[in-house]
mmCIF file of N, CA, C and O in Angstrom:
data_model
loop_
_atom_site.group_PDB
_atom_site.id
_atom_site.type_symbol
_atom_site.label_atom_id
_atom_site.label_comp_id
_atom_site.label_asym_id
_atom_site.label_seq_id
_atom_site.Cartn_x
_atom_site.Cartn_y
_atom_site.Cartn_z
ATOM 1 N N MET A 1182 121.595 86.600 131.611
ATOM 2 C CA MET A 1182 122.358 86.623 130.521
ATOM 3 C C MET A 1182 122.055 86.518 129.185
ATOM 4 O O MET A 1182 120.504 85.901 128.855
ATOM 5 N N GLN A 1183 122.618 87.340 128.086
ATOM 6 C CA GLN A 1183 121.914 88.220 127.117
ATOM 7 C C GLN A 1183 121.770 86.435 125.945
ATOM 8 O O GLN A 1183 123.168 86.292 125.535
ATOM 9 N N GLU A 1184 120.995 86.178 125.281
ATOM 10 C CA GLU A 1184 121.213 85.508 124.302
ATOM 11 C C GLU A 1184 121.659 85.739 122.834
ATOM 12 O O GLU A 1184 121.190 87.172 122.617
ATOM 13 N N MET A 1185 122.981 84.932 122.624
ATOM 14 C CA MET A 1185 123.646 85.152 121.486
ATOM 15 C C MET A 1185 122.622 84.645 120.256
ATOM 16 O O MET A 1185 122.935 83.860 119.659
ATOM 17 N N ARG A 1186 123.079 85.711 118.975
ATOM 18 C CA ARG A 1186 122.424 85.420 118.788
ATOM 19 C C ARG A 1186 123.909 85.231 116.766
ATOM 20 O O ARG A 1186 124.368 86.460 116.635
ATOM 21 N N PHE A 1187 123.555 84.893 115.812
ATOM 22 C CA PHE A 1187 124.712 84.342 114.817
ATOM 23 C C PHE A 1187 123.921 84.754 113.785
ATOM 24 O O PHE A 1187 122.954 84.092 112.952
ATOM 25 N N GLU A 1188 124.711 84.949 112.414
ATOM 26 C CA GLU A 1188 123.904 85.294 111.286
ATOM 27 C C GLU A 1188 124.176 83.861 110.096
ATOM 28 O O GLU A 1188 124.728 83.138 110.933
ATOM 29 N N ALA A 1189 124.565 83.397 109.128
ATOM 30 C CA ALA A 1189 124.157 83.356 107.617
ATOM 31 C C ALA A 1189 125.924 81.993 108.111
ATOM 32 O O ALA A 1189 126.391 80.443 108.218
ATOM 33 N N PHE A 1190 126.687 83.119 107.834
ATOM 34 C CA PHE A 1190 128.337 82.843 108.416
ATOM 35 C C PHE A 1190 128.450 82.507 109.354
ATOM 36 O O PHE A 1190 130.370 81.760 109.657
ATOM 37 N N GLY A 1191 128.124 82.840 110.544
ATOM 38 C CA GLY A 1191 128.525 82.193 111.613
ATOM 39 C C GLY A 1191 129.224 83.844 113.147
ATOM 40 O O GLY A 1191 129.579 82.847 114.347
ATOM 41 N N GLU A 1192 129.581 84.877 112.167
ATOM 42 C CA GLU A 1192 128.804 85.814 112.471
ATOM 43 C C GLU A 1192 128.444 86.581 114.456
ATOM 44 O O GLU A 1192 127.026 86.505 113.462
ATOM 45 N N PRO A 1193 128.271 86.686 115.113
ATOM 46 C CA PRO A 1193 127.922 87.164 116.237
ATOM 47 C C PRO A 1193 127.376 88.120 116.093
ATOM 48 O O PRO A 1193 127.560 89.083 114.933
ATOM 49 N N VAL A 1194 125.785 88.569 115.940
ATOM 50 C CA VAL A 1194 124.488 89.837 115.354
ATOM 51 C C VAL A 1194 124.417 90.532 116.530
ATOM 52 O O VAL A 1194 123.683 89.552 117.304
ATOM 53 N N LYS A 1195 124.350 91.577 116.469
ATOM 54 C CA LYS A 1195 122.888 92.235 118.365
ATOM 55 C C LYS A 1195 122.199 92.826 117.268
ATOM 56 O O LYS A 1195 122.850 93.802 115.782
ATOM 57 N N TYR A 1196 120.833 92.787 116.689
ATOM 58 C CA TYR A 1196 119.770 93.075 116.252
ATOM 59 C C TYR A 1196 118.847 94.299 117.130
ATOM 60 O O TYR A 1196 119.177 94.306 118.548
ATOM 61 N N ASP A 1197 118.662 95.053 116.541
ATOM 62 C CA ASP A 1197 117.991 96.620 117.429
ATOM 63 C C ASP A 1197 116.566 95.832 117.440
ATOM 64 O O ASP A 1197 116.242 95.983 116.389
ATOM 65 N N GLU A 1198 116.565 95.357 118.748
ATOM 66 C CA GLU A 1198 114.791 94.246 119.021
ATOM 67 C C GLU A 1198 113.885 96.060 118.502
ATOM 68 O O GLU A 1198 112.731 95.246 117.913
ATOM 69 N N SER A 1199 113.945 96.623 118.267
ATOM 70 C CA SER A 1199 112.713 97.632 118.411
ATOM 71 C C SER A 1199 112.443 97.563 116.941
ATOM 72 O O SER A 1199 111.698 98.385 116.143
ATOM 73 N N ARG A 1200 113.467 98.432 116.000
ATOM 74 C CA ARG A 1200 113.542 97.805 114.401
ATOM 75 C C ARG A 1200 113.361 96.543 113.738
ATOM 76 O O ARG A 1200 112.362 96.508 112.844
ATOM 77 N N VAL A 1201 113.575 95.366 114.582
ATOM 78 C CA VAL A 1201 113.715 94.799 114.235
ATOM 79 C C VAL A 1201 111.638 93.697 113.756
ATOM 80 O O VAL A 1201 111.295 92.883 113.110
ATOM 81 N N ALA A 1202 111.987 94.298 115.319
ATOM 82 C CA ALA A 1202 110.443 93.865 115.835
ATOM 83 C C ALA A 1202 108.922 95.231 115.715
ATOM 84 O O ALA A 1202 107.741 94.732 116.305
ATOM 85 N N ALA A 1203 109.319 96.419 114.308
ATOM 86 C CA ALA A 1203 108.612 97.387 114.150
ATOM 87 C C ALA A 1203 106.903 96.760 113.360
ATOM 88 O O ALA A 1203 107.210 95.794 112.752
ATOM 89 N N PRO A 1204 106.119 97.636 114.630
ATOM 90 C CA PRO A 1204 104.647 97.070 113.357
ATOM 91 C C PRO A 1204 104.911 97.415 111.735
ATOM 92 O O PRO A 1204 105.571 98.669 111.426
ATOM 93 N N GLN A 1205 103.966 97.536 110.634
ATOM 94 C CA GLN A 1205 103.966 97.412 109.576
ATOM 95 C C GLN A 1205 102.211 97.985 109.906
ATOM 96 O O GLN A 1205 101.397 98.264 110.438
ATOM 97 N N GLY A 1206 102.695 99.784 108.909
ATOM 98 C CA GLY A 1206 101.770 100.476 108.500
ATOM 99 C C GLY A 1206 100.461 99.472 107.967
ATOM 100 O O GLY A 1206 101.169 98.666 107.070
ATOM 101 N N PRO A 1207 99.495 100.320 107.510
ATOM 102 C CA PRO A 1207 98.102 99.833 106.231
ATOM 103 C C PRO A 1207 98.657 99.965 104.489
ATOM 104 O O PRO A 1207 98.479 99.336 104.729
ATOM 105 N N VAL A 1208 99.522 100.754 104.881
ATOM 106 C CA VAL A 1208 100.076 100.537 103.196
ATOM 107 C C VAL A 1208 100.848 99.193 103.049
ATOM 108 O O VAL A 1208 101.180 98.670 101.853
ATOM 109 N N SER A 1209 101.721 98.527 103.915
ATOM 110 C CA SER A 1209 102.595 98.198 103.916
ATOM 111 C C SER A 1209 101.946 96.668 104.273
ATOM 112 O O SER A 1209 102.667 95.847 103.264
ATOM 113 N N SER A 1210 101.085 96.564 104.765
ATOM 114 C CA SER A 1210 100.674 94.821 105.235
ATOM 115 C C SER A 1210 99.585 94.789 103.331
ATOM 116 O O SER A 1210 99.596 93.592 103.347
ATOM 117 N N TRP A 1211 99.359 96.003 102.803
ATOM 118 C CA TRP A 1211 97.969 96.295 101.595
ATOM 119 C C TRP A 1211 98.912 95.603 100.776
ATOM 120 O O TRP A 1211 98.830 94.805 99.621
ATOM 121 N N LEU A 1212 100.944 96.181 101.011
ATOM 122 C CA LEU A 1212 100.987 95.953 99.389
ATOM 123 C C LEU A 1212 102.143 94.201 99.875
ATOM 124 O O LEU A 1212 102.107 93.548 98.762
ATOM 125 N N THR A 1213 101.576 94.237 101.315
ATOM 126 C CA THR A 1213 102.751 92.785 100.821
ATOM 127 C C THR A 1213 101.452 91.675 100.485
ATOM 128 O O THR A 1213 101.523 91.172 99.901
ATOM 129 N N PHE A 1214 100.341 92.195 100.877
ATOM 130 C CA PHE A 1214 99.210 91.070 100.619
ATOM 131 C C PHE A 1214 98.599 90.866 98.424
ATOM 132 O O PHE A 1214 98.990 90.105 98.641
ATOM 133 N N ALA A 1215 98.799 91.910 99.017
ATOM 134 C CA ALA A 1215 99.078 92.824 96.901
ATOM 135 C C ALA A 1215 100.218 91.905 96.224
ATOM 136 O O ALA A 1215 99.558 91.392 95.465
ATOM 137 N N GLY A 1216 101.273 91.722 96.804
ATOM 138 C CA GLY A 1216 102.498 90.578 95.991
ATOM 139 C C GLY A 1216 102.215 89.273 96.013
ATOM 140 O O GLY A 1216 102.553 88.736 95.465
ATOM 141 N N THR A 1217 101.831 89.318 97.692
ATOM 142 C CA THR A 1217 102.093 87.627 97.669
ATOM 143 C C THR A 1217 100.666 87.570 97.001
ATOM 144 O O THR A 1217 100.599 85.892 96.653
ATOM 145 N N SER A 1218 99.777 88.080 96.773
ATOM 146 C CA SER A 1218 98.411 87.471 95.747
ATOM 147 C C SER A 1218 98.714 87.464 94.689
ATOM 148 O O SER A 1218 98.420 86.346 93.561
ATOM 149 N N LEU A 1219 99.806 88.223 94.200
ATOM 150 C CA LEU A 1219 100.403 87.851 92.209
ATOM 151 C C LEU A 1219 100.738 87.372 92.050
ATOM 152 O O LEU A 1219 100.828 86.439 91.346
ATOM 153 N N PHE A 1220 102.032 86.731 93.324
ATOM 154 C CA PHE A 1220 103.090 86.059 93.492
ATOM 155 C C PHE A 1220 102.329 84.651 93.399
ATOM 156 O O PHE A 1220 102.233 83.668 92.027
ATOM 157 N N TRP A 1221 101.011 84.232 94.055
ATOM 158 C CA TRP A 1221 100.444 82.661 94.259
ATOM 159 C C TRP A 1221 99.711 82.559 92.639
ATOM 160 O O TRP A 1221 99.513 82.069 92.411
ATOM 161 N N SER A 1222 98.940 83.853 92.458
ATOM 162 C CA SER A 1222 98.111 83.585 90.790
ATOM 163 C C SER A 1222 99.088 83.300 89.946
ATOM 164 O O SER A 1222 98.917 82.705 89.179
ATOM 165 N N LEU A 1223 100.371 84.185 89.835
ATOM 166 C CA LEU A 1223 101.081 83.705 88.883
ATOM 167 C C LEU A 1223 101.702 82.118 88.692
ATOM 168 O O LEU A 1223 102.097 81.585 87.823
ATOM 169 N N VAL A 1224 102.151 81.728 89.651
ATOM 170 C CA VAL A 1224 102.038 80.102 89.938
ATOM 171 C C VAL A 1224 101.392 79.252 89.755
ATOM 172 O O VAL A 1224 101.732 78.454 88.874
ATOM 173 N N ALA A 1225 100.189 79.484 89.730
ATOM 174 C CA ALA A 1225 98.881 78.838 89.403
ATOM 175 C C ALA A 1225 98.899 78.994 87.788
ATOM 176 O O ALA A 1225 98.466 77.936 87.543
ATOM 177 N N VAL A 1226 98.802 79.984 87.596
ATOM 178 C CA VAL A 1226 98.775 80.236 86.496
ATOM 179 C C VAL A 1226 99.915 79.644 85.276
ATOM 180 O O VAL A 1226 99.400 78.594 84.558
ATOM 181 N N ILE A 1227 101.158 79.197 85.920
ATOM 182 C CA ILE A 1227 102.542 78.605 84.877
ATOM 183 C C ILE A 1227 102.263 77.338 85.354
ATOM 184 O O ILE A 1227 102.525 76.531 84.065
ATOM 185 N N VAL A 1228 101.394 76.701 86.513
ATOM 186 C CA VAL A 1228 101.135 75.448 86.361
ATOM 187 C C VAL A 1228 100.101 74.898 86.186
ATOM 188 O O VAL A 1228 99.938 73.703 85.031
ATOM 189 N N VAL A 1229 99.372 75.633 85.704
ATOM 190 C CA VAL A 1229 97.571 75.001 84.782
ATOM 191 C C VAL A 1229 97.942 74.879 82.908
ATOM 192 O O VAL A 1229 97.925 73.976 82.261
ATOM 193 N N ALA A 1230 98.744 76.257 82.588
ATOM 194 C CA ALA A 1230 99.226 76.432 81.504
ATOM 195 C C ALA A 1230 101.015 75.219 81.081
ATOM 196 O O ALA A 1230 100.930 74.307 79.857
ATOM 197 N N ARG A 1231 100.932 74.505 82.108
ATOM 198 C CA ARG A 1231 102.213 73.655 81.326
ATOM 199 C C ARG A 1231 101.721 72.209 81.818
ATOM 200 O O ARG A 1231 102.035 71.233 80.960
ATOM 201 N N ALA A 1232 100.643 71.911 82.682
ATOM 202 C CA ALA A 1232 99.471 70.986 82.685
ATOM 203 C C ALA A 1232 99.094 70.951 81.481
ATOM 204 O O ALA A 1232 99.505 69.872 80.431
ATOM 205 N N VAL A 1233 98.578 72.288 80.433
ATOM 206 C CA VAL A 1233 97.478 71.839 79.547
ATOM 207 C C VAL A 1233 98.635 71.890 78.746
ATOM 208 O O VAL A 1233 98.360 70.907 77.131
ATOM 209 N N TYR A 1234 100.025 72.614 78.278
ATOM 210 C CA TYR A 1234 101.028 71.674 77.763
ATOM 211 C C TYR A 1234 101.501 70.884 76.927
ATOM 212 O O TYR A 1234 101.196 70.424 76.407
ATOM 213 N N PHE A 1235 101.681 70.233 78.085
ATOM 214 C CA PHE A 1235 102.880 69.019 78.118
ATOM 215 C C PHE A 1235 101.596 68.233 78.264
ATOM 216 O O PHE A 1235 101.284 66.640 77.304
ATOM 217 N N VAL A 1236 99.888 68.055 77.950
ATOM 218 C CA VAL A 1236 99.243 66.592 78.305
ATOM 219 C C VAL A 1236 98.335 67.468 77.873
ATOM 220 O O VAL A 1236 96.659 68.285 77.814
ATOM 221 N N PRO A 1237 98.047 67.891 76.479
ATOM 222 C CA PRO A 1237 97.075 67.921 75.535
ATOM 223 C C PRO A 1237 95.684 67.700 75.404
ATOM 224 O O PRO A 1237 94.925 67.783 74.527
ATOM 225 N N ASP A 1238 95.156 66.203 75.982
ATOM 226 C CA ASP A 1238 94.218 65.559 75.894
ATOM 227 C C ASP A 1238 93.581 65.954 77.064
ATOM 228 O O ASP A 1238 92.971 64.793 77.667
ATOM 229 N N LEU A 1239 94.064 66.650 78.179
ATOM 230 C CA LEU A 1239 93.587 67.347 79.186
ATOM 231 C C LEU A 1239 92.358 67.527 78.813
ATOM 232 O O LEU A 1239 91.219 66.644 79.900
ATOM 233 N N PRO A 1240 92.093 67.731 78.401
ATOM 234 C CA PRO A 1240 90.339 68.269 78.127
ATOM 235 C C PRO A 1240 88.964 66.740 78.091
ATOM 236 O O PRO A 1240 88.030 66.851 78.270
ATOM 237 N N GLY A 1241 90.099 66.444 77.333
ATOM 238 C CA GLY A 1241 89.084 64.943 76.470
ATOM 239 C C GLY A 1241 89.168 64.521 78.443
ATOM 240 O O GLY A 1241 88.162 63.071 78.032
ATOM 241 N N LYS A 1242 89.665 64.121 79.271
ATOM 242 C CA LYS A 1242 89.751 63.499 80.320
ATOM 243 C C LYS A 1242 88.695 63.591 81.469
ATOM 244 O O LYS A 1242 88.518 63.545 82.713
ATOM 245 N N PHE A 1243 87.827 65.173 81.523
ATOM 246 C CA PHE A 1243 87.005 66.212 81.891
ATOM 247 C C PHE A 1243 86.184 64.521 82.315
ATOM 248 O O PHE A 1243 85.282 64.450 82.838
ATOM 249 N N TRP A 1244 85.814 63.773 81.197
ATOM 250 C CA TRP A 1244 83.867 62.689 81.020
ATOM 251 C C TRP A 1244 84.787 62.039 82.102
ATOM 252 O O TRP A 1244 84.271 61.353 82.926
ATOM 253 N N GLN A 1245 86.190 61.486 82.490
ATOM 254 C CA GLN A 1245 86.380 60.481 83.552
ATOM 255 C C GLN A 1245 86.235 61.430 84.750
ATOM 256 O O GLN A 1245 85.948 60.697 85.989
ATOM 257 N N LEU A 1246 85.840 62.187 85.057
ATOM 258 C CA LEU A 1246 85.938 63.450 86.427
ATOM 259 C C LEU A 1246 84.234 63.202 86.630
ATOM 260 O O LEU A 1246 84.210 62.607 87.804
ATOM 261 N N GLU A 1247 83.340 63.106 85.588
ATOM 262 C CA GLU A 1247 81.991 63.270 86.071
ATOM 263 C C GLU A 1247 81.334 61.879 85.841
ATOM 264 O O GLU A 1247 80.596 62.386 86.868
ATOM 265 N N ALA A 1248 82.395 60.872 85.469
ATOM 266 C CA ALA A 1248 81.877 59.651 85.604
ATOM 267 C C ALA A 1248 82.193 59.010 87.079
ATOM 268 O O ALA A 1248 81.535 58.465 87.809
ATOM 269 N N LEU A 1249 82.789 59.565 87.811
ATOM 270 C CA LEU A 1249 83.656 59.249 89.008
ATOM 271 C C LEU A 1249 82.458 60.475 90.074
ATOM 272 O O LEU A 1249 81.877 59.669 90.596
ATOM 273 N N GLY A 1250 81.739 61.238 89.414
ATOM 274 C CA GLY A 1250 81.458 62.306 90.206
ATOM 275 C C GLY A 1250 79.495 62.062 90.046
ATOM 276 O O GLY A 1250 78.816 61.073 91.890
ATOM 277 N N ARG A 1251 79.672 60.758 89.186
ATOM 278 C CA ARG A 1251 77.812 60.475 88.775
ATOM 279 C C ARG A 1251 77.742 59.023 89.863
ATOM 280 O O ARG A 1251 77.134 58.806 90.792
ATOM 281 N N SER A 1252 79.014 58.271 89.836
ATOM 282 C CA SER A 1252 78.994 56.649 90.672
ATOM 283 C C SER A 1252 79.488 57.364 92.611
ATOM 284 O O SER A 1252 78.510 56.374 92.930
ATOM 285 N N ALA A 1253 79.722 58.048 92.764
ATOM 286 C CA ALA A 1253 79.908 58.578 94.303
ATOM 287 C C ALA A 1253 78.317 59.171 94.372
ATOM 288 O O ALA A 1253 77.769 58.879 95.284
ATOM 289 N N LEU A 1254 77.484 59.513 93.723
ATOM 290 C CA LEU A 1254 76.265 59.551 93.888
ATOM 291 C C LEU A 1254 75.449 58.761 93.818
ATOM 292 O O LEU A 1254 74.565 58.659 94.856
ATOM 293 N N THR A 1255 75.499 57.982 93.354
ATOM 294 C CA THR A 1255 75.130 56.583 93.102
ATOM 295 C C THR A 1255 75.313 55.597 94.499
ATOM 296 O O THR A 1255 74.603 55.259 94.418
ATOM 297 N N VAL A 1256 76.892 55.517 94.757
ATOM 298 C CA VAL A 1256 76.678 55.185 96.032
ATOM 299 C C VAL A 1256 76.127 55.713 96.607
ATOM 300 O O VAL A 1256 75.958 54.651 97.631
ATOM 301 N N PHE A 1257 76.222 57.008 97.147
ATOM 302 C CA PHE A 1257 75.680 57.236 98.700
ATOM 303 C C PHE A 1257 74.668 57.598 98.484
ATOM 304 O O PHE A 1257 73.739 58.011 99.157
ATOM 305 N N GLY A 1258 73.833 57.942 97.083
ATOM 306 C CA GLY A 1258 71.968 57.720 97.761
ATOM 307 C C GLY A 1258 71.717 58.562 96.557
ATOM 308 O O GLY A 1258 70.460 59.292 97.655
ATOM 309 N N THR A 1259 72.752 59.842 96.767
ATOM 310 C CA THR A 1259 72.063 61.145 96.742
ATOM 311 C C THR A 1259 71.354 61.443 95.825
ATOM 312 O O THR A 1259 71.619 61.496 94.026
#
C-alpha cells in the first residue's frame, strides 16, 4: 500500500521522489552554507546591538564577570 501524503490544507499530494530527494551540487551546498552563516551572523549582531542599546551600563558590569572568575579560581585552587 502506498503512503498518502497531504499538503497543509489537507489535499493529497503525489511527490516525485526523484525530484524531492535529488542530491545537491557543491555550489548549492556552498550557497546554502554561506546564506545560513550570513543569517546567523546578522542575528548575533542584532542581539548584541539591542543588548548594548537597551542596557547602557553593560560595559560597566564586566568587573562582575572578572570577580566571578577570580572567585572560581580561588575556590578551585588553580
